[in-house]
mmCIF file of N, CA and C and ligand atoms in Angstrom:
data_model
loop_
_atom_site.group_PDB
_atom_site.id
_atom_site.type_symbol
_atom_site.label_atom_id
_atom_site.label_comp_id
_atom_site.label_asym_id
_atom_site.label_seq_id
_atom_site.Cartn_x
_atom_site.Cartn_y
_atom_site.Cartn_z
ATOM 1 N N MET A 1 43.199 183.026 145.635
ATOM 2 C CA MET A 1 42.867 184.690 146.477
ATOM 3 C C MET A 1 44.144 184.878 146.949
ATOM 4 N N ASN A 2 44.998 184.316 147.485
ATOM 5 C CA ASN A 2 46.497 184.654 148.129
ATOM 6 C C ASN A 2 46.950 185.426 146.501
ATOM 7 N N ALA A 3 47.406 184.628 145.951
ATOM 8 C CA ALA A 3 47.821 185.371 144.710
ATOM 9 C C ALA A 3 47.956 186.349 144.241
ATOM 10 N N LEU A 4 46.530 186.773 143.958
ATOM 11 C CA LEU A 4 46.002 187.540 143.712
ATOM 12 C C LEU A 4 45.831 188.843 144.533
ATOM 13 N N GLN A 5 45.801 188.812 146.087
ATOM 14 C CA GLN A 5 45.757 189.685 147.291
ATOM 15 C C GLN A 5 47.733 190.171 146.969
ATOM 16 N N ASP A 6 48.542 189.042 147.001
ATOM 17 C CA ASP A 6 49.923 189.760 146.886
ATOM 18 C C ASP A 6 50.560 190.012 145.763
ATOM 19 N N ALA A 7 49.413 189.821 144.601
ATOM 20 C CA ALA A 7 49.489 190.649 143.212
ATOM 21 C C ALA A 7 48.838 192.402 143.748
ATOM 22 N N GLY A 8 48.471 192.629 145.018
ATOM 23 C CA GLY A 8 47.938 193.973 145.088
ATOM 24 C C GLY A 8 45.906 194.015 144.373
ATOM 25 N N VAL A 9 45.563 193.010 143.974
ATOM 26 C CA VAL A 9 44.162 192.476 143.719
ATOM 27 C C VAL A 9 43.513 192.309 144.521
ATOM 28 N N PRO A 10 42.343 193.844 145.180
ATOM 29 C CA PRO A 10 41.302 192.780 145.642
ATOM 30 C C PRO A 10 40.489 191.797 145.911
ATOM 31 N N VAL A 11 40.166 191.117 146.657
ATOM 32 C CA VAL A 11 39.485 189.217 145.730
ATOM 33 C C VAL A 11 38.308 189.542 147.656
ATOM 34 N N ALA A 12 37.132 189.851 146.764
ATOM 35 C CA ALA A 12 36.080 189.326 148.433
ATOM 36 C C ALA A 12 37.004 188.371 148.942
ATOM 37 N N SER A 13 36.215 188.593 150.253
ATOM 38 C CA SER A 13 36.119 187.181 151.209
ATOM 39 C C SER A 13 35.469 187.963 152.657
ATOM 40 N N SER A 14 34.900 187.286 153.132
ATOM 41 C CA SER A 14 34.054 187.396 154.718
ATOM 42 C C SER A 14 34.626 186.738 155.408
ATOM 43 N N CYS A 15 35.004 185.106 154.898
ATOM 44 C CA CYS A 15 35.401 184.211 156.006
ATOM 45 C C CYS A 15 37.046 183.915 156.087
ATOM 46 N N GLY A 16 37.704 185.217 155.161
ATOM 47 C CA GLY A 16 39.124 185.030 155.567
ATOM 48 C C GLY A 16 40.102 183.823 154.757
ATOM 49 N N GLY A 17 39.066 182.984 154.039
ATOM 50 C CA GLY A 17 39.573 181.812 153.087
ATOM 51 C C GLY A 17 39.435 180.560 153.802
ATOM 52 N N GLU A 18 37.781 180.272 154.282
ATOM 53 C CA GLU A 18 37.814 179.273 155.478
ATOM 54 C C GLU A 18 36.794 178.747 154.545
ATOM 55 N N ALA A 19 36.679 178.757 153.126
ATOM 56 C CA ALA A 19 35.947 178.273 152.077
ATOM 57 C C ALA A 19 34.201 178.205 153.095
ATOM 58 N N VAL A 20 34.066 179.525 153.217
ATOM 59 C CA VAL A 20 32.601 179.599 153.985
ATOM 60 C C VAL A 20 31.313 180.697 152.961
ATOM 61 N N CYS A 21 32.536 181.572 152.708
ATOM 62 C CA CYS A 21 31.154 182.383 152.394
ATOM 63 C C CYS A 21 31.045 182.611 150.469
ATOM 64 N N ALA A 22 32.255 181.877 149.996
ATOM 65 C CA ALA A 22 31.843 181.747 148.743
ATOM 66 C C ALA A 22 31.982 183.530 147.797
ATOM 67 N N LYS A 23 32.013 184.363 148.607
ATOM 68 C CA LYS A 23 32.374 186.220 147.934
ATOM 69 C C LYS A 23 34.014 185.968 147.111
ATOM 70 N N CYS A 24 34.682 185.098 147.321
ATOM 71 C CA CYS A 24 35.674 184.992 146.929
ATOM 72 C C CYS A 24 35.427 184.574 145.157
ATOM 73 N N VAL A 25 34.342 183.807 145.061
ATOM 74 C CA VAL A 25 34.256 183.226 143.479
ATOM 75 C C VAL A 25 34.819 184.281 142.278
ATOM 76 N N LEU A 26 35.473 183.456 141.555
ATOM 77 C CA LEU A 26 35.771 184.390 140.519
ATOM 78 C C LEU A 26 35.384 183.625 138.951
ATOM 79 N N LYS A 27 35.343 184.121 137.956
ATOM 80 C CA LYS A 27 34.546 183.490 136.609
ATOM 81 C C LYS A 27 36.608 183.644 135.941
ATOM 82 N N VAL A 28 36.702 182.496 135.755
ATOM 83 C CA VAL A 28 37.962 181.506 135.164
ATOM 84 C C VAL A 28 37.531 182.240 133.337
ATOM 85 N N LEU A 29 38.516 182.731 132.987
ATOM 86 C CA LEU A 29 38.102 183.388 131.211
ATOM 87 C C LEU A 29 39.109 182.543 130.677
ATOM 88 N N ALA A 30 40.490 181.915 131.008
ATOM 89 C CA ALA A 30 41.564 181.629 130.336
ATOM 90 C C ALA A 30 41.868 180.694 131.193
ATOM 91 N N GLY A 31 42.882 179.047 131.131
ATOM 92 C CA GLY A 31 44.082 178.602 132.363
ATOM 93 C C GLY A 31 43.752 177.822 132.855
ATOM 94 N N GLY A 32 41.985 177.559 132.835
ATOM 95 C CA GLY A 32 41.176 177.086 134.055
ATOM 96 C C GLY A 32 42.258 175.414 133.975
ATOM 97 N N GLU A 33 42.586 175.123 132.999
ATOM 98 C CA GLU A 33 43.769 173.847 133.472
ATOM 99 C C GLU A 33 44.944 173.609 133.780
ATOM 100 N N ASN A 34 45.206 175.403 134.603
ATOM 101 C CA ASN A 34 46.356 175.578 135.369
ATOM 102 C C ASN A 34 45.864 176.656 136.563
ATOM 103 N N LEU A 35 44.906 175.127 137.668
ATOM 104 C CA LEU A 35 44.105 175.566 138.607
ATOM 105 C C LEU A 35 44.600 174.259 139.797
ATOM 106 N N SER A 36 44.298 174.093 140.556
ATOM 107 C CA SER A 36 44.286 172.920 141.179
ATOM 108 C C SER A 36 42.862 172.361 141.177
ATOM 109 N N PRO A 37 42.894 171.270 141.407
ATOM 110 C CA PRO A 37 41.588 170.466 141.196
ATOM 111 C C PRO A 37 40.923 171.161 142.690
ATOM 112 N N PRO A 38 39.234 171.262 142.268
ATOM 113 C CA PRO A 38 38.915 171.695 143.719
ATOM 114 C C PRO A 38 38.757 170.976 144.889
ATOM 115 N N THR A 39 38.543 171.291 145.646
ATOM 116 C CA THR A 39 38.783 170.751 146.904
ATOM 117 C C THR A 39 37.505 170.420 147.547
ATOM 118 N N PRO A 40 37.594 168.991 148.208
ATOM 119 C CA PRO A 40 36.174 168.639 149.151
ATOM 120 C C PRO A 40 35.523 170.296 149.829
ATOM 121 N N ASP A 41 35.580 171.299 150.011
ATOM 122 C CA ASP A 41 35.008 172.162 150.807
ATOM 123 C C ASP A 41 34.564 173.246 149.457
ATOM 124 N N GLU A 42 35.599 173.316 148.070
ATOM 125 C CA GLU A 42 34.949 174.083 147.489
ATOM 126 C C GLU A 42 33.956 173.286 146.505
ATOM 127 N N LEU A 43 33.847 171.989 146.033
ATOM 128 C CA LEU A 43 32.808 171.063 145.901
ATOM 129 C C LEU A 43 31.727 171.257 146.797
ATOM 130 N N PHE A 44 31.538 171.217 148.358
ATOM 131 C CA PHE A 44 30.470 171.171 148.853
ATOM 132 C C PHE A 44 30.043 172.874 148.710
ATOM 133 N N LEU A 45 30.581 173.731 148.643
ATOM 134 C CA LEU A 45 29.943 175.532 147.827
ATOM 135 C C LEU A 45 29.536 175.463 146.857
ATOM 136 N N ARG A 46 30.311 174.946 145.635
ATOM 137 C CA ARG A 46 29.930 174.828 144.722
ATOM 138 C C ARG A 46 28.779 174.303 144.603
ATOM 139 N N GLU A 47 28.288 173.209 145.171
ATOM 140 C CA GLU A 47 26.994 172.330 145.121
ATOM 141 C C GLU A 47 25.880 173.313 145.549
ATOM 142 N N LYS A 48 26.054 173.945 146.749
ATOM 143 C CA LYS A 48 25.234 174.779 147.440
ATOM 144 C C LYS A 48 25.244 175.906 147.089
ATOM 145 N N ASP A 49 26.152 176.381 146.385
ATOM 146 C CA ASP A 49 25.170 177.715 146.028
ATOM 147 C C ASP A 49 25.028 177.769 144.407
ATOM 148 N N ASN A 50 24.991 176.580 144.376
ATOM 149 C CA ASN A 50 24.602 176.362 142.431
ATOM 150 C C ASN A 50 25.817 177.431 141.774
ATOM 151 N N LEU A 51 27.304 177.056 141.748
ATOM 152 C CA LEU A 51 28.035 178.014 141.529
ATOM 153 C C LEU A 51 28.487 177.377 139.631
ATOM 154 N N PRO A 52 28.619 178.562 138.735
ATOM 155 C CA PRO A 52 28.787 178.253 137.489
ATOM 156 C C PRO A 52 29.947 177.379 137.020
ATOM 157 N N ALA A 53 29.627 177.053 135.966
ATOM 158 C CA ALA A 53 30.883 175.699 135.703
ATOM 159 C C ALA A 53 32.003 177.331 135.564
ATOM 160 N N ASP A 54 32.013 177.738 135.366
ATOM 161 C CA ASP A 54 33.326 178.436 134.609
ATOM 162 C C ASP A 54 33.847 179.518 135.475
ATOM 163 N N THR A 55 33.237 178.959 137.504
ATOM 164 C CA THR A 55 33.871 179.909 137.901
ATOM 165 C C THR A 55 35.012 179.181 139.328
ATOM 166 N N ARG A 56 35.245 179.678 139.840
ATOM 167 C CA ARG A 56 35.956 178.943 140.948
ATOM 168 C C ARG A 56 36.597 179.963 142.095
ATOM 169 N N VAL A 57 36.210 178.827 143.337
ATOM 170 C CA VAL A 57 36.243 179.588 144.392
ATOM 171 C C VAL A 57 37.783 179.424 145.017
ATOM 172 N N SER A 58 37.828 180.985 144.511
ATOM 173 C CA SER A 58 39.524 181.498 144.713
ATOM 174 C C SER A 58 40.109 181.099 145.659
ATOM 175 N N CYS A 59 39.688 180.846 147.317
ATOM 176 C CA CYS A 59 40.541 180.606 148.216
ATOM 177 C C CYS A 59 40.926 179.355 148.452
ATOM 178 N N GLN A 60 40.225 178.490 147.496
ATOM 179 C CA GLN A 60 40.591 176.761 147.710
ATOM 180 C C GLN A 60 41.250 176.317 146.258
ATOM 181 N N ALA A 61 41.719 177.154 145.317
ATOM 182 C CA ALA A 61 42.279 176.976 144.074
ATOM 183 C C ALA A 61 43.553 177.366 144.092
ATOM 184 N N ARG A 62 44.166 176.508 143.629
ATOM 185 C CA ARG A 62 46.143 176.977 143.950
ATOM 186 C C ARG A 62 46.411 176.998 142.437
ATOM 187 N N VAL A 63 47.284 178.032 142.274
ATOM 188 C CA VAL A 63 47.656 179.039 141.082
ATOM 189 C C VAL A 63 48.859 177.927 140.436
ATOM 190 N N LEU A 64 48.438 176.854 139.247
ATOM 191 C CA LEU A 64 49.652 176.309 138.854
ATOM 192 C C LEU A 64 50.412 176.581 137.472
ATOM 193 N N GLY A 65 49.631 177.761 136.972
ATOM 194 C CA GLY A 65 50.209 178.326 135.734
ATOM 195 C C GLY A 65 49.361 179.527 134.987
ATOM 196 N N ASP A 66 49.750 179.881 133.983
ATOM 197 C CA ASP A 66 48.499 181.101 134.031
ATOM 198 C C ASP A 66 47.345 181.316 134.047
ATOM 199 N N VAL A 67 46.778 181.705 134.217
ATOM 200 C CA VAL A 67 44.971 181.834 134.579
ATOM 201 C C VAL A 67 44.701 183.542 134.318
ATOM 202 N N THR A 68 43.537 183.573 133.737
ATOM 203 C CA THR A 68 43.188 184.858 133.666
ATOM 204 C C THR A 68 41.891 184.557 134.278
ATOM 205 N N VAL A 69 41.522 185.526 135.275
ATOM 206 C CA VAL A 69 40.156 185.479 136.156
ATOM 207 C C VAL A 69 39.395 187.265 136.102
ATOM 208 N N ASP A 70 38.692 187.376 136.393
ATOM 209 C CA ASP A 70 37.555 188.381 136.494
ATOM 210 C C ASP A 70 36.996 187.894 137.517
ATOM 211 N N ALA A 71 36.475 189.184 138.538
ATOM 212 C CA ALA A 71 35.323 189.609 138.486
ATOM 213 C C ALA A 71 34.408 190.161 138.653
ATOM 214 N N ARG A 72 33.006 190.922 139.048
ATOM 215 C CA ARG A 72 32.094 191.210 138.711
ATOM 216 C C ARG A 72 32.420 192.498 139.100
ATOM 217 N N TYR A 73 33.513 192.794 140.376
ATOM 218 C CA TYR A 73 33.640 194.114 141.706
ATOM 219 C C TYR A 73 35.094 195.040 140.674
ATOM 220 N N TRP A 74 36.023 194.020 139.724
ATOM 221 C CA TRP A 74 36.967 194.870 139.217
ATOM 222 C C TRP A 74 36.582 196.123 138.137
HETATM 223 S S1 FES B 101 37.134 184.039 150.926
HETATM 224 FE FE1 FES B 101 35.427 182.959 152.381
HETATM 225 S S2 FES B 101 34.753 181.501 150.518
HETATM 226 FE FE2 FES B 101 36.903 181.918 150.079
#
């Protein structure tokens, strides 16, 4: 989420990156292996909200290489 915001790309959030709202969830189109493993908070949100496997909670994921993501609102 921070990497996108630093690049001027808006990311939905109502919790400010505290892993509560799940509004920052993005679909990973490519390069998912270049994201850090899910944090315990992300794993909790993923289970609670039944998030699809091809998504990540962007405020909890660190970018380690090239990644292509999409959001429904872009
Ligand atoms: S910004 Fe709320 S969970 Fe990521």
